[in-house]
Coordinates of C-alpha atoms and ligand atoms in Angstrom, one line a residue:
X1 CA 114.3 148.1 40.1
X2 CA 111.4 146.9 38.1
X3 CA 109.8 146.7 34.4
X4 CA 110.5 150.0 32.4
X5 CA 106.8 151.3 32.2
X6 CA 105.5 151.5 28.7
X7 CA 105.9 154.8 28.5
X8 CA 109.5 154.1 28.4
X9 CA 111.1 154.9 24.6
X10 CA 112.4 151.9 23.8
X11 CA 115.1 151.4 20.2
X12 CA 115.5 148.8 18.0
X13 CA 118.6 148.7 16.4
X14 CA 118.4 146.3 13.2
X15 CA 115.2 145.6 11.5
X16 CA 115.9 142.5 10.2
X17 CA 114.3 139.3 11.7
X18 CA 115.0 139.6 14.9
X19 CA 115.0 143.4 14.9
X20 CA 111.4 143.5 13.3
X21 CA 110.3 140.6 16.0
X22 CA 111.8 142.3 19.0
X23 CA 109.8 145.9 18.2
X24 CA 106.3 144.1 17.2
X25 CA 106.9 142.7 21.2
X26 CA 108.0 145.7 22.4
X27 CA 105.3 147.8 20.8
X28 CA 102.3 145.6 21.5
X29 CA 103.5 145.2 25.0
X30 CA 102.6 149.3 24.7
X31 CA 105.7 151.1 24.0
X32 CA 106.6 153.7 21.7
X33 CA 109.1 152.0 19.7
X34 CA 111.6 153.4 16.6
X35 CA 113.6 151.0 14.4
X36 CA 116.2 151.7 12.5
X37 CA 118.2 149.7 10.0
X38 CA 121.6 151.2 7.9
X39 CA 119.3 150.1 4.8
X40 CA 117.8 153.1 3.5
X41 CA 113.9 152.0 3.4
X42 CA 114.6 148.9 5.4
X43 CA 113.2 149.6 8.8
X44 CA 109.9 151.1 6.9
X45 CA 109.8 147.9 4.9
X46 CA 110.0 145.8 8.5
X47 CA 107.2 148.3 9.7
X48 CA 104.8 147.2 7.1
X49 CA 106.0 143.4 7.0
X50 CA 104.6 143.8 11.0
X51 CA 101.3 144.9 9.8
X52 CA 100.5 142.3 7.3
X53 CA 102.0 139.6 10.0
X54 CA 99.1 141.7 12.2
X55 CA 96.6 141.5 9.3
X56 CA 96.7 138.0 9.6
X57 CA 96.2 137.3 13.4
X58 CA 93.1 139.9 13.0
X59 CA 91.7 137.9 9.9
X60 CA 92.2 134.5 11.9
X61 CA 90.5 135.9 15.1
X62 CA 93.5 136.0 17.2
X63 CA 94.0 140.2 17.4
X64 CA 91.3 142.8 17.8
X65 CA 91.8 144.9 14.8
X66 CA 92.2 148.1 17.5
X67 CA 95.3 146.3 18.3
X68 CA 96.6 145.8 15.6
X69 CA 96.2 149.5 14.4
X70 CA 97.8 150.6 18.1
X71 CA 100.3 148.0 18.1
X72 CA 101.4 150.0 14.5
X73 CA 101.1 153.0 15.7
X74 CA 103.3 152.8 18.5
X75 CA 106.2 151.9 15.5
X76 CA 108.1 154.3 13.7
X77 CA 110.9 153.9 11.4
X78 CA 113.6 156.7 11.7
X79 CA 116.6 156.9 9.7
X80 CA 119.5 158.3 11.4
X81 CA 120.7 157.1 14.8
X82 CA 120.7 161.3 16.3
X83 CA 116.7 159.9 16.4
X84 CA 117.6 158.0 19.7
X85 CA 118.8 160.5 21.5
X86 CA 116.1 160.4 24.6
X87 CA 115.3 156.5 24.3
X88 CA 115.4 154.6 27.6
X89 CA 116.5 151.4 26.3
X90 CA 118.3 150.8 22.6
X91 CA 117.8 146.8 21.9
X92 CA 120.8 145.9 19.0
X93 CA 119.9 143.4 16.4
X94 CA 122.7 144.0 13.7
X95 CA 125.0 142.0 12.3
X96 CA 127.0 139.6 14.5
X97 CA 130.3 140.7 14.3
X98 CA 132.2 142.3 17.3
X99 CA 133.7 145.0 15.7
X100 CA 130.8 146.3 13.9
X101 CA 128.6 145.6 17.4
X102 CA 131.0 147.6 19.5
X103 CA 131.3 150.6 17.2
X104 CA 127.4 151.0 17.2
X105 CA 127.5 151.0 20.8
X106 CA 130.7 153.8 21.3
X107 CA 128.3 155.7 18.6
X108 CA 125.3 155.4 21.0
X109 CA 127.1 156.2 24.3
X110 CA 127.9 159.8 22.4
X111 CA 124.2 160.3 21.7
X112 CA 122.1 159.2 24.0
X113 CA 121.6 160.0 27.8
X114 CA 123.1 158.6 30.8
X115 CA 120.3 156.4 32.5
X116 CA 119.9 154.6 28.6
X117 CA 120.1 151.1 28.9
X118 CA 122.1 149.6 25.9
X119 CA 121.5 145.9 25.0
X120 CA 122.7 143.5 22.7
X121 CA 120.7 140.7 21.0
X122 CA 123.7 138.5 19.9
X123 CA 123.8 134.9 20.1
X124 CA 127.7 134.2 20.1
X125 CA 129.3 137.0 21.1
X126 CA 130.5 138.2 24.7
X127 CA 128.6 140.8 26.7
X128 CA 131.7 141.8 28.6
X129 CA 133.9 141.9 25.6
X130 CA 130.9 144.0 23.4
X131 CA 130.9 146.5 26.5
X132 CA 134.6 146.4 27.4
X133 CA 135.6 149.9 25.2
X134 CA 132.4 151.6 26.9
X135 CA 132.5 154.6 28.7
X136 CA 129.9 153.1 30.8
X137 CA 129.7 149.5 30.5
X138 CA 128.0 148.2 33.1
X139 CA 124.6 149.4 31.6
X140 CA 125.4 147.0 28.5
X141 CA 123.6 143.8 28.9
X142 CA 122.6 141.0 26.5
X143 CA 118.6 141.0 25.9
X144 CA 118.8 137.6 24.2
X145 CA 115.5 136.6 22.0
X146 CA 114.9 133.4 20.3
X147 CA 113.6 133.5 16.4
X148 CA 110.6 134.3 15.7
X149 CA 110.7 136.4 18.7
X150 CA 106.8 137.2 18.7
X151 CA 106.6 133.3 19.4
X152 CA 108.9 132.1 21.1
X153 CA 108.5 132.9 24.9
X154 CA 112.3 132.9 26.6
X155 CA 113.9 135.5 26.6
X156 CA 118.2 135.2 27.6
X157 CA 119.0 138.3 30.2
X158 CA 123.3 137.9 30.1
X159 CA 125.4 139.7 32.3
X160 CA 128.9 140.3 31.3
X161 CA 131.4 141.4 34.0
X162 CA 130.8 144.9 34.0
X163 CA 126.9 144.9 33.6
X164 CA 125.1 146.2 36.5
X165 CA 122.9 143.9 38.4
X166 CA 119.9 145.7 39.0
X167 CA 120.0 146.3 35.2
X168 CA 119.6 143.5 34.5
X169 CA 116.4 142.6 37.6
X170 CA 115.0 145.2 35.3
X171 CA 115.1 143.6 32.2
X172 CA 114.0 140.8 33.5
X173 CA 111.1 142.3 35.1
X174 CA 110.8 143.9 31.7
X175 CA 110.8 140.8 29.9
X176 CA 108.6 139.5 31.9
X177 CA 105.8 142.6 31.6
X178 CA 106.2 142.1 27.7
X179 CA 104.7 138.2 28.1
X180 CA 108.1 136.7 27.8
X181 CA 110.2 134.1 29.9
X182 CA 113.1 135.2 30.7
X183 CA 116.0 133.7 32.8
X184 CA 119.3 135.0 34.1
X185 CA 122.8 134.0 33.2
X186 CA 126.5 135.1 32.8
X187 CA 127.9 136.2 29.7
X188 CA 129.7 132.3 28.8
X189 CA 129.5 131.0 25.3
X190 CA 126.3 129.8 24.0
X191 CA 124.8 131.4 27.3
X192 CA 122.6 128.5 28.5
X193 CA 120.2 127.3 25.5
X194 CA 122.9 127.2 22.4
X195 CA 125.5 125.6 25.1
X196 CA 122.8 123.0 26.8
X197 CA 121.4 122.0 23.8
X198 CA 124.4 120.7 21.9
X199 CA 124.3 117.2 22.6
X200 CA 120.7 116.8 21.5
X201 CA 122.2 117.3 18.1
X202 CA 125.8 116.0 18.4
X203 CA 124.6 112.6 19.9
X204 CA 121.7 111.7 17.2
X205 CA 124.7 112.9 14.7
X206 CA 127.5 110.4 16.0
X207 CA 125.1 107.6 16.4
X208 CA 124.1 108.0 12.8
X209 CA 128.0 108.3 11.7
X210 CA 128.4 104.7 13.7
X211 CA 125.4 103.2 11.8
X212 CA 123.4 102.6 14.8
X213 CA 120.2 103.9 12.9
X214 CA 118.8 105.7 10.1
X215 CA 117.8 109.5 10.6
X216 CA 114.0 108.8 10.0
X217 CA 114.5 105.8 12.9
X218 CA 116.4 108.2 15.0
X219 CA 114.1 111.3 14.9
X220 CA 111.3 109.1 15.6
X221 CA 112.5 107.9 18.6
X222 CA 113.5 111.5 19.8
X223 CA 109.9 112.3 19.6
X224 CA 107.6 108.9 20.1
X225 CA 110.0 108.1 23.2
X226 CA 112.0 110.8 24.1
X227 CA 108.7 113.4 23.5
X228 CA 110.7 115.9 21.8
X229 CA 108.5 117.8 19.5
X230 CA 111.2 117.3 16.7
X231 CA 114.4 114.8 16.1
X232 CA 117.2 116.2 15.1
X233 CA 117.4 115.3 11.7
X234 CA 114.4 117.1 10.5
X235 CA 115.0 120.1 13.3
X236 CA 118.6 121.1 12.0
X237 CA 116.9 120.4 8.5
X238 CA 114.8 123.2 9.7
X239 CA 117.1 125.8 11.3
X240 CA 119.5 125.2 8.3
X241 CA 122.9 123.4 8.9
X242 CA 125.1 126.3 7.9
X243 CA 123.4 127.9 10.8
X244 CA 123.3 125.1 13.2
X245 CA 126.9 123.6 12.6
X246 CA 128.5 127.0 12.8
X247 CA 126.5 127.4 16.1
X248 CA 128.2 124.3 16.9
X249 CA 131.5 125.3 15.9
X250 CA 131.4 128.8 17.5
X251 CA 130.7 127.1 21.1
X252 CA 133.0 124.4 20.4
X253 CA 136.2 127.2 19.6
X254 CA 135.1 128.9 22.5
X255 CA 135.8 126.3 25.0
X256 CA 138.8 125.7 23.5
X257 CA 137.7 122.6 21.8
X258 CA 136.3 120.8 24.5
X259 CA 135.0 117.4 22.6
X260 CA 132.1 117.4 24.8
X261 CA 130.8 120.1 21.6
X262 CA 132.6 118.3 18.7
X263 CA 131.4 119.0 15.3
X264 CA 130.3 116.5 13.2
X265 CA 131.9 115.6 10.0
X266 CA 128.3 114.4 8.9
X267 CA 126.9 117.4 8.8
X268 CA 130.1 119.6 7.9
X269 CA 129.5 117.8 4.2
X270 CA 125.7 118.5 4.1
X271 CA 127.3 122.0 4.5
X272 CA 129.9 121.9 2.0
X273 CA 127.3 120.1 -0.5
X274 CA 124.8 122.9 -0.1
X275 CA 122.4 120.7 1.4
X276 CA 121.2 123.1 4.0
X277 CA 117.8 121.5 4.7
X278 CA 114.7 122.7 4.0
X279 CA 115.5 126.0 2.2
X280 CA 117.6 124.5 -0.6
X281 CA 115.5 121.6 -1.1
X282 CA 117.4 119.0 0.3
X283 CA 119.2 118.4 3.9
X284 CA 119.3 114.9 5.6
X285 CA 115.9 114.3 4.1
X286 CA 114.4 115.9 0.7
X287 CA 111.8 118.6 0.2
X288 CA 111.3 118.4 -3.7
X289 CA 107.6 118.4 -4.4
X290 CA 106.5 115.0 -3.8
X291 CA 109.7 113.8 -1.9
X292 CA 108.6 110.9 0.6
X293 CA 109.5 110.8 3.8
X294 CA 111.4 107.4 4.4
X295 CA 109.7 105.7 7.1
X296 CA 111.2 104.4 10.8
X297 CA 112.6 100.8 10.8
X298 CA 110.6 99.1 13.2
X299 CA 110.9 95.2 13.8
X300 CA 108.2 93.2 14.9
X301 CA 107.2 89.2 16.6
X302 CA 104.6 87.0 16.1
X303 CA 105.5 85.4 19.0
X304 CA 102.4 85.1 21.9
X305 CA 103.5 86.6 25.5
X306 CA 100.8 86.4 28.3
X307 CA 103.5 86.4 31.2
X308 CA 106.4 87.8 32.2
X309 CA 108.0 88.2 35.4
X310 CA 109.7 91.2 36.9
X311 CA 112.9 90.7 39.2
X312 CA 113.3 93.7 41.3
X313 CA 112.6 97.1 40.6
X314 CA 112.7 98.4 37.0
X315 CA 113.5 101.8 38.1
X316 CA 112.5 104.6 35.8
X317 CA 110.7 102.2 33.2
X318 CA 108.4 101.2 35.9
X319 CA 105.4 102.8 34.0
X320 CA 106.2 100.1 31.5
X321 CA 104.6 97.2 34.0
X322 CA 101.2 99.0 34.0
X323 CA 101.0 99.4 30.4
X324 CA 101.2 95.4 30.2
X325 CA 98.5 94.7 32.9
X326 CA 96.2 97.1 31.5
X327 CA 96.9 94.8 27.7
X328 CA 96.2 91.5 30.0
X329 CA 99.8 90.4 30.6
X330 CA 100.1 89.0 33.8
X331 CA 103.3 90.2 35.2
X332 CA 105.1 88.5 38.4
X333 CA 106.7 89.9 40.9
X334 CA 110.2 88.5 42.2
X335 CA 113.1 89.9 44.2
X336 CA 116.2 90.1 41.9
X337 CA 117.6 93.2 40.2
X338 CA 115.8 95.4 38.1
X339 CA 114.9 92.8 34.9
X340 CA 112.4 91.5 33.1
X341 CA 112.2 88.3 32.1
X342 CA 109.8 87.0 29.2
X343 CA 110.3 83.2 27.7
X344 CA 113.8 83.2 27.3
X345 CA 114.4 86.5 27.1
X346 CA 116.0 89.0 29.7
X347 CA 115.4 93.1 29.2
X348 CA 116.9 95.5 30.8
X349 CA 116.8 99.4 31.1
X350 CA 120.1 100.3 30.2
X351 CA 122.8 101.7 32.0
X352 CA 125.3 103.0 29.3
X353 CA 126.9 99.4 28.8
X354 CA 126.7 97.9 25.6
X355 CA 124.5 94.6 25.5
X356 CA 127.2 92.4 24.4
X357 CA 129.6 93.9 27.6
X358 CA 126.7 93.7 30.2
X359 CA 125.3 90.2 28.9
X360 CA 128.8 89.1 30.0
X361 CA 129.6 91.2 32.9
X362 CA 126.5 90.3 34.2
X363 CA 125.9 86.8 33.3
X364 CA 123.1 87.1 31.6
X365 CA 122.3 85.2 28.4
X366 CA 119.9 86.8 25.8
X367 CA 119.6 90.3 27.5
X368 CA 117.8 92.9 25.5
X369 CA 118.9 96.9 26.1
X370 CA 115.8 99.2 26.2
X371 CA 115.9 102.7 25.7
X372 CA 114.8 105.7 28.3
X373 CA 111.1 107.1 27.4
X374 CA 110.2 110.1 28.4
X375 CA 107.3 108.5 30.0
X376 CA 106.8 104.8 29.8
X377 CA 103.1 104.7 30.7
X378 CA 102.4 106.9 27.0
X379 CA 105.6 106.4 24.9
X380 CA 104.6 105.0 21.4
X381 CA 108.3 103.6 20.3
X382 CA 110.9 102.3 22.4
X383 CA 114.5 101.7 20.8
X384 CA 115.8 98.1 22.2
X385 CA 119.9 96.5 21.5
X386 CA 121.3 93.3 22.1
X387 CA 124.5 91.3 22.1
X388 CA 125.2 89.6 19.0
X389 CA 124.5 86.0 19.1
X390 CA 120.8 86.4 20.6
X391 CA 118.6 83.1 20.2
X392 CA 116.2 84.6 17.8
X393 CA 113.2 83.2 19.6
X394 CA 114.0 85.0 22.5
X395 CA 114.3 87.8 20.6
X396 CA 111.0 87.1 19.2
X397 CA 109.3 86.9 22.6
X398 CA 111.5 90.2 23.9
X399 CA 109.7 92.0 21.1
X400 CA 106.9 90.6 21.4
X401 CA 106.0 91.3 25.3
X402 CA 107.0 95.3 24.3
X403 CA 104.5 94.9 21.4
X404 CA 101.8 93.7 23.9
X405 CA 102.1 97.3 26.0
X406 CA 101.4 99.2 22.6
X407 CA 105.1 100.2 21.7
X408 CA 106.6 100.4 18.1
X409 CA 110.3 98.7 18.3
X410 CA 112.7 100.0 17.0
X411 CA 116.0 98.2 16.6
X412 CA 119.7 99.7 16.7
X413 CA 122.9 98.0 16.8
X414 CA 124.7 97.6 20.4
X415 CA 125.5 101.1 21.3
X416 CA 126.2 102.4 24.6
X417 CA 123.1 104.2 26.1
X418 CA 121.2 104.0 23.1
X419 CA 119.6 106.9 21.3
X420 CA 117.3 108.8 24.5
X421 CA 119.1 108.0 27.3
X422 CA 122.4 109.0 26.0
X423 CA 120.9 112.2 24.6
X424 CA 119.4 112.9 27.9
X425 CA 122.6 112.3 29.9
X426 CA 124.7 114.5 27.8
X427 CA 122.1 116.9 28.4
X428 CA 121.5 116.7 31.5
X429 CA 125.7 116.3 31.7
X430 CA 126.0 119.7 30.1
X431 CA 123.4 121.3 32.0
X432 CA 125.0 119.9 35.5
X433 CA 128.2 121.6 34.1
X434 CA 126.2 125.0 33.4
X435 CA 125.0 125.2 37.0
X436 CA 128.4 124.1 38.6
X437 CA 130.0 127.1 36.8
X438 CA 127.5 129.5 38.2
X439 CA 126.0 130.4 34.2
X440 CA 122.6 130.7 35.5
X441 CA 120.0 128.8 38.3
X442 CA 119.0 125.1 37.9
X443 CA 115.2 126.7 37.7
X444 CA 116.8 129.2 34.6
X445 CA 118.3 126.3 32.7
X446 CA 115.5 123.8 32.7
X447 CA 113.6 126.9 32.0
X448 CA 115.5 127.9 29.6
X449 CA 115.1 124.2 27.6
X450 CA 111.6 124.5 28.1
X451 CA 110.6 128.1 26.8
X452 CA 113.6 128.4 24.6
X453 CA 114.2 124.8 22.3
X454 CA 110.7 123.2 23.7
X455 CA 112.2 120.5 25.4
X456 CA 109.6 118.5 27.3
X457 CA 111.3 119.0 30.6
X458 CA 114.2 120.8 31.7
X459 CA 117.3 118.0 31.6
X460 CA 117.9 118.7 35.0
X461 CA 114.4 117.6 36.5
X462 CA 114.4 115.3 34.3
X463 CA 117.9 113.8 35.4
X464 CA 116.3 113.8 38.9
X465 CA 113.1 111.8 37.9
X466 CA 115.7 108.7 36.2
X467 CA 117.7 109.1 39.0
X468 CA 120.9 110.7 39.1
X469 CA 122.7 107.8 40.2
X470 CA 121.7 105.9 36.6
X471 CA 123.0 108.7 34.7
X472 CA 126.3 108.9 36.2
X473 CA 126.6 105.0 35.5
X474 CA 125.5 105.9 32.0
X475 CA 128.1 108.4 31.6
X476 CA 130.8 106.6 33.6
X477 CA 129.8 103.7 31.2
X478 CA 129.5 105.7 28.3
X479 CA 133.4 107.5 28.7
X480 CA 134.5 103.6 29.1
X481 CA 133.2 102.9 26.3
X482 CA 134.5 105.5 24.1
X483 CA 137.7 105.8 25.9
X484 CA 137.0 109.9 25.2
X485 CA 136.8 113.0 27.5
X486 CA 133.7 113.9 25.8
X487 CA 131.4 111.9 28.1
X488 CA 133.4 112.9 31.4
X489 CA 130.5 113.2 33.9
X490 CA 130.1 116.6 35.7
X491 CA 131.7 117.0 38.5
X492 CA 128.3 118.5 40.2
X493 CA 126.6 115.3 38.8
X494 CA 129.2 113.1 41.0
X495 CA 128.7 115.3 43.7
X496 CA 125.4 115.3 44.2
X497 CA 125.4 111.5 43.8
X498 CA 127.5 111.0 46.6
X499 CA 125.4 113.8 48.7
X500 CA 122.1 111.4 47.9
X501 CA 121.2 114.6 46.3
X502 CA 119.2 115.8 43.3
X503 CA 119.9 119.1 41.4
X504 CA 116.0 120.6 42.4
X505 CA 117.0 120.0 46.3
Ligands
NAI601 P1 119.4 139.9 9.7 O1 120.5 139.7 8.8 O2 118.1 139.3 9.4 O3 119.2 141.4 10.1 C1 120.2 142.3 10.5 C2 119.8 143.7 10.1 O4 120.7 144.6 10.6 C3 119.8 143.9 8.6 O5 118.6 144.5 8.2 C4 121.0 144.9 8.3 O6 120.7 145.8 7.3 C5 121.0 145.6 9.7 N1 122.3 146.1 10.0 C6 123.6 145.5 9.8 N2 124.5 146.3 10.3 C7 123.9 147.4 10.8 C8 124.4 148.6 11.4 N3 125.7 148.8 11.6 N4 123.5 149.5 11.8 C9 122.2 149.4 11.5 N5 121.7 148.2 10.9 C10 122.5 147.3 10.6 O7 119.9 139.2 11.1 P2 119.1 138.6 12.3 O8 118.9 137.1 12.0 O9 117.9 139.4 12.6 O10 120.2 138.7 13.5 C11 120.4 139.9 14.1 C12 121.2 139.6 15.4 O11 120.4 138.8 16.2 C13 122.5 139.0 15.3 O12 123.3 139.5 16.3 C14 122.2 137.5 15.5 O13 123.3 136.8 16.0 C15 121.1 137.6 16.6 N6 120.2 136.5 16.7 C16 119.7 135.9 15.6 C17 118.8 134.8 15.7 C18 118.3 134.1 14.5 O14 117.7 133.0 14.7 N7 118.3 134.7 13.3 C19 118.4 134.3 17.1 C20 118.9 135.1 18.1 C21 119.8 136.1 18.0

């Protein structure tokens, strides 16, 4: 089946944020569109919010102002549901709560015709529990858009148990005709994005409940080494924590309390402080007029480095050894096992083991942990850890040879796996764990990352480039660690490991 053509009526059920978002797409995409809100007024109100959103794109030079004017004509508030009766496709962005969901829809089934496709915009909810009560509930399907959904390009087609497939090919292909992204995946809670993307903000959480780091130190190395476009500190500051933490707590009740999507007790008292981030003025930073931003700790050697010599092969950090040439660092080559030595100094990508465990285990005296970058060869910051007891020269001369390739350093206290590597485990974990259970395609859930949270690769491909074998020592490592279920590896991830395969093979 493909797109609906846009001379297909299409509903939108809702005209709240989402609601108004989903019928500006839908209409400048070229369909006739009606919203309709229980509000008296409200989906009129919505109506002309879209034009002056419009008004502005035409005054900036981005929208013809013949498309604008079509894009409004196309829209038309209505106030009683009996208005849908010959729509082909009623998109429901109403208040999440089953009951209230599921009443609209037995409403709609009595109104409007058989071949009307009936879809549901929820975030938390099950598809195949929303359509159970249906007459017809295989043409229920969740049409899942992300906020604000002119903007943001993915687009969540979910399939509950009943929902017919080639429904759901044609909201894709729907999806797709409207300039959207979509991807494919079952009805499971959290779908892929809101499940995936848990431990970006649960591990930055814990690691600031353990002291490793500040939240200004920790969001800068999200995005200067990770190349996230935010940290998490100031991106649940954004979304709101009421909102994000009761994400969190919806996905975590929902696999029956699985640790792996533990709340955190951090951010359950910025909630029951009222400090919800940005909108009331204060959240893990301040927005007051004239608030500062605290800065990132950074630490920093005077110490001169014009050698170093790598053992091995560094793996992933490779890119690092390039960097150094290119700054006039000669760097020797010798057979050994992935290290860098520099004076007295020994560094180390690390593999989930603490410094002070490895140093031992390993026999090696003034080791220094580094981080995972997103990309060696351009990262600005790299977060480094090390065993208590470190002679501070070699400390000096460890930060000092990073220093020569351009990098800010950022110190944090011996913890397993660091800050990016252990966020892009979990994720990668998670994601591993979403493909083993069949919830969508490894192409949909890095996809998904990408379009729908703006990750800057999807955490399986970007499992694949480190190396799967180093993350399943990280998490191995990691759950030793801890002692705790939550960083259990997947079993996929320990599959394809031992079939000296990746997860894009
Ligand atoms: P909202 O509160 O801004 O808007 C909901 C609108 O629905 C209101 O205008 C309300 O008057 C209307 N409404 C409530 N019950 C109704 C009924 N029985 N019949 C007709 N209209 C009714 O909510 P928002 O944020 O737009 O969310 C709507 C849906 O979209 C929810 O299911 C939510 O989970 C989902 N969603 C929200 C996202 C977000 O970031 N806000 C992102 C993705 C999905």
């Amino acid at each position: 089946m493909s797109a609906l053509n846009t001379s297909a009526r299409i509903a939108v059920i809702g005209a709240g944020a989402m609601g108004a978002g989903i019928a500006q797409v839908a209409a400048q995409a070229g369909h006739p569109v009606l919203l309709l809100d229980n509000r008296p007024g409200a989906a009129a109100q919505a109506i002309e919010g879209i034009d002056r959103q419009l008004g502005k794109r035409v005054e900036n030079g981005k929208l013809s102002a013949d498309s604008r004017s079509a894009t409004i004509a196309r829209l038309q508030a209505v106030e009683a549901i009996e208005a849908l009766a010959d729509c082909d496709l009623i998109i429901e962005a109403i208040v999440e709560n089953l009951e209230v969901k599921r009443a609209l829809f037995r409403q709609l089934e009595g109104i409007c015709s058989a071949h009307c496709i009936l879809a549901s915009n929820t975030s938390s909810l099950s598809i195949t529990s929303i359509a159970a009560q249906l007459e017809h509930p295989q043409r229920l399907l969740g049409l899942h858009f992300f906020n604000p959904a002119p903007v943001m390009a993915l687009v969540e087609i979910v399939s509950g148990l009943a929902s017919d497939p080639a429904l759901a090919e044609c909201l894709y292909d729907t999806a797709k005709a409207w300039g959207k992204k979509p991807v494919h995946t079952r009805s499971t809670p959290g779908f892929i994005v809101n499940r995936v993307a848990r431990p970006f903000y649960a591990e930055s959480l814990r690691l600031l409940q353990e002291g490793a780091a500040d939240c200004p130190t920790l969001d800068a190395l999200m995005r200067e080494a990770g190349g996230f476009a935010m940290g998490a500190f100031e991106l649940t500051d954004l979304i709101g924590h009421d909102v994000n933490y009761a994400v969190t707590c919806s996905v975590f009740d929902a696999y029956y309390q699985d640790t792996r999507f533990q709340p955190s007790l951090i951010q359950k008292e910025l909630v029951d402080g009222g400090r919800l981030g940005r909108k009331s003025g204060q959240g893990f930073y301040a927005y007051a007029q004239g608030a500062e931003r605290p800065q990132a700790a950074e630490i920093s050697s005077a110490a001169t480095v014009d050698v170093c010599a790598v053992e091995g092969d560094l793996g992933f950090a490779q890119g690092l050894l390039g960097r150094l040439q290119e700054q006039g660092v000669e760097v020797l080559q010798r057979d050994g096992r992935g290290l860098l030595r520099v004076g007295d100094a020994v560094l180390a990508l690390s593999d989930g083991r603490m410094a002070c465990q490895r140093a031992r285990e390993d026999g090696l005296r003034n080791l220094i942990l580094l981080d995972l970058a997103f990309d060696y060869a351009k990262a600005q910051r790299i977060a480094i850890s090390h065993a208590a007891g470190i002679d501070p020269l070699a400390l000096e001369q460890g930060v000092a040879l990073l220093q020569r390739a351009g990098l800010k350093v950022s110190l944090l206290s011996d913890s397993p796996a660091l800050a990016v590597l252990r966020t892009v485990a979990m994720l990668a974990n998670e994601a591993a764990d979403a493909l083993l259970q069949g919830v969508a395609s490894a192409a949909d859930i890095d996809l998904g990352m990408r379009a729908g949270v703006n990750y800057p690769q999807g955490p399986l491909a970007w499992a694949d480039a480190v190396g799967l074998p180093h993350i399943l020592s990280t998490l191995d490592n990691l759950q030793a660690a801890y002692g705790e279920e939550r960083y259990r590896p997947s079993l996929l991830l320990r599959r394809r490991v031992a079939e000296g395969r990746n997860f894009h093979d």
